[in-house]
Coordinates of C-alpha atoms and ligand atoms in Angstrom, one line a residue:
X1084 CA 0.0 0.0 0.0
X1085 CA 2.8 2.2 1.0
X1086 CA 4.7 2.0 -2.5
X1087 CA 1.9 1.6 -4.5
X1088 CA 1.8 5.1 -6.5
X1089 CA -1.7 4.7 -8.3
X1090 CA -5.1 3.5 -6.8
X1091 CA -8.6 2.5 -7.8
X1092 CA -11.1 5.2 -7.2
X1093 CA -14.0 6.7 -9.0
X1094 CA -15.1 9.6 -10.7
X1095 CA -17.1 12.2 -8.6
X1096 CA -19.4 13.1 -11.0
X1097 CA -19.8 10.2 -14.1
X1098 CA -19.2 7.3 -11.5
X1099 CA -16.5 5.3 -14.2
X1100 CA -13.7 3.4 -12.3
X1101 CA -10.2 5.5 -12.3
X1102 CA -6.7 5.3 -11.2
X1103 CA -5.3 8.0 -9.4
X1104 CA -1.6 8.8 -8.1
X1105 CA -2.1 9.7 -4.0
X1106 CA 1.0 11.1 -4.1
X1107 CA 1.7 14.8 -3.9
X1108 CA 4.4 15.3 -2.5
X1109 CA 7.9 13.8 -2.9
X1110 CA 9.1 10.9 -0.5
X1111 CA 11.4 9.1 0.9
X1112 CA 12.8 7.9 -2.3
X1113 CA 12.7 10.7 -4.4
X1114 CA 15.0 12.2 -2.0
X1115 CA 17.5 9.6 -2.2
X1116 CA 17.1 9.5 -5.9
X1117 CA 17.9 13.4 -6.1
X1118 CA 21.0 12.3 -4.3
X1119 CA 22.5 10.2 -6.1
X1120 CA 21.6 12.4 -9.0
X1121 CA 23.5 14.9 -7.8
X1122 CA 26.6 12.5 -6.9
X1123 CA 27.1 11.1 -10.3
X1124 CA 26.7 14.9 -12.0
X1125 CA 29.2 16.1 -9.4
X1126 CA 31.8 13.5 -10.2
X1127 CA 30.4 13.7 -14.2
X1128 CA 31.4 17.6 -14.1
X1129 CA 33.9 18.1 -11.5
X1130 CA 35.7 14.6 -10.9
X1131 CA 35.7 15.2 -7.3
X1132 CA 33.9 16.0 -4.2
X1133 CA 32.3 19.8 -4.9
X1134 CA 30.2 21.9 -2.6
X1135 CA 28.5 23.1 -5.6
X1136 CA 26.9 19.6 -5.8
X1137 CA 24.5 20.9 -2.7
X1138 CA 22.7 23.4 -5.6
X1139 CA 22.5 20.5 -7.8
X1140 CA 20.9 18.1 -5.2
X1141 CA 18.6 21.2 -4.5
X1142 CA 18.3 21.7 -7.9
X1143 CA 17.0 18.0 -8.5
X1144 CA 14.7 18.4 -5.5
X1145 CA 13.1 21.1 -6.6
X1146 CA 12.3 19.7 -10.5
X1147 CA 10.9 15.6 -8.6
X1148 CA 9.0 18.3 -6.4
X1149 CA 7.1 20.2 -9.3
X1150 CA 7.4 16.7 -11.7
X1151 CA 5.5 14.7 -8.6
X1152 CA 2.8 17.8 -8.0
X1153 CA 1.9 18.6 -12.0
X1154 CA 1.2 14.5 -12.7
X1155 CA -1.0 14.3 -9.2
X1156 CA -2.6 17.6 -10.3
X1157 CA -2.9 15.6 -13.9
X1158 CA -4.1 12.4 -12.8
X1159 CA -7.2 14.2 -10.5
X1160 CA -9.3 15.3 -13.5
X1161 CA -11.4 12.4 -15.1
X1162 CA -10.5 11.3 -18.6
X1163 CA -14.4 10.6 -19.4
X1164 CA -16.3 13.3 -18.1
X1165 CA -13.5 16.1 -17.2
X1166 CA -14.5 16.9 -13.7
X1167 CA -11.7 18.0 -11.7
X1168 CA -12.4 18.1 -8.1
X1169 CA -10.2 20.8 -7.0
X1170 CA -11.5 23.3 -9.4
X1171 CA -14.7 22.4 -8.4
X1172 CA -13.6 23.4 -4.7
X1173 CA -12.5 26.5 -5.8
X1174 CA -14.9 27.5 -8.2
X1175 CA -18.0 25.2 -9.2
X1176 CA -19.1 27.2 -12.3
X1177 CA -15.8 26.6 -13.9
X1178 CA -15.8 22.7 -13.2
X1179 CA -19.8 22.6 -14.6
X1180 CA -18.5 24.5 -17.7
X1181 CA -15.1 21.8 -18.4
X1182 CA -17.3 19.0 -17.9
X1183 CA -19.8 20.6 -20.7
X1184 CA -17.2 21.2 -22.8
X1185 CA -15.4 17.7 -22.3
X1186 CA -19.2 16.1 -22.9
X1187 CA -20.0 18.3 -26.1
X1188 CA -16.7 17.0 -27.4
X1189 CA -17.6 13.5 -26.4
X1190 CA -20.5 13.8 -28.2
X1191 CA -19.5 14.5 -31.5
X1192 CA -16.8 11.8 -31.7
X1193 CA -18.0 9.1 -33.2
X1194 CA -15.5 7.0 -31.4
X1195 CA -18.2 6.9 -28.8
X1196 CA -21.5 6.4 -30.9
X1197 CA -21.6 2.8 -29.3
X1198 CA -20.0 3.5 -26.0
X1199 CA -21.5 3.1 -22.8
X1200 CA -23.4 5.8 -21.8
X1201 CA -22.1 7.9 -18.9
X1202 CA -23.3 7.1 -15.5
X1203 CA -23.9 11.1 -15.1
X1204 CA -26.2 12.6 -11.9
X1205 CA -30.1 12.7 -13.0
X1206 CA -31.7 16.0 -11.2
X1207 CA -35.4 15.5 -10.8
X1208 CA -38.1 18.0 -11.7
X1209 CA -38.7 19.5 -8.9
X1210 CA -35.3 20.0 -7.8
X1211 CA -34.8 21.7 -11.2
X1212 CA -37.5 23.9 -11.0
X1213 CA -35.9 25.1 -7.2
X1214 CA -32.4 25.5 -9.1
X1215 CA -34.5 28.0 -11.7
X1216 CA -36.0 30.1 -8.6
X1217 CA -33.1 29.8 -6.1
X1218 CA -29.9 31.7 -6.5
X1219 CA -27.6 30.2 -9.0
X1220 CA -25.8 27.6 -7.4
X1221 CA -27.0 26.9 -4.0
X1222 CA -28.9 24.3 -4.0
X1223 CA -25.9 22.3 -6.3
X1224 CA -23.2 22.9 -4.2
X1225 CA -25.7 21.8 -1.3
X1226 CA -26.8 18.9 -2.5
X1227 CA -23.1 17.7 -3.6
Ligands
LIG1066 ZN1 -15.9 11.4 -14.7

């Protein structure tokens, strides 16, 4: 479990089975990796022990950081549907209008003309009639 980088989950929104990477952050080995990184450039450039080596350990830190961060930040959105939890956190009308878009697009290929349909949230008619009269929103973010 510890060293397992991707796990089973599911989409939010369209329900369809995903793998996600839980980690966002570096660890452990990513650390030591960086290290040795920088021993074999220092001894690839300078032939000898250098203190300059530190700013290429940091150096390799800093890129495993941002590499390990952008593919977890990657890996959250759903391939089928396009939700993406975090914008949705941050700002819901956004998320509604990717998921839209990523459904419009799915639409029209015809790559998915015999596909499965999506598993996608049904809102019943009296519920849609509140969202109509209610402030925009509310009741969405509520009932999610
Ligand atoms: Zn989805």
């Amino acid at each position: 479990m510890l060293f397992k980088a991707k796990s089973n989950c599911y989409c939010a929104f369209c329900k369809s089975p995903r793998r996600i990477y839980r980690k966002k952050n570096i660890s452990v080995m990513n650390i030591f990796a960086s290290l040795m990184a920088s021993v074999v450039l220092m001894f690839a450039i300078w032939q000898e022990f250098d203190p300059r080596a530190i700013i290429v350990f940091v150096i390799c830190l800093a890129i495993s950081e941002v590499f390990v961060q952008i593919r977890w930040r990657l890996a959250v959105v759903c391939r089928t549907c396009g939700f993406d939890p975090i914008l949705y956190v941050k700002d819901p009308e956004a998320a509604s209008a990717k998921v839209k878009l990523q459904l419009d697009l799915r639409k029209q290929d015809p790559k998915y003309l015999l596909a499965k349909p999506l598993n996608l949230p049904a809102i019943s008619a009296e519920k849609s009639k509140a969202l109509a009269t209610k402030e925009k929103g509310r009741l969405v973010s509520r009932s999610i």
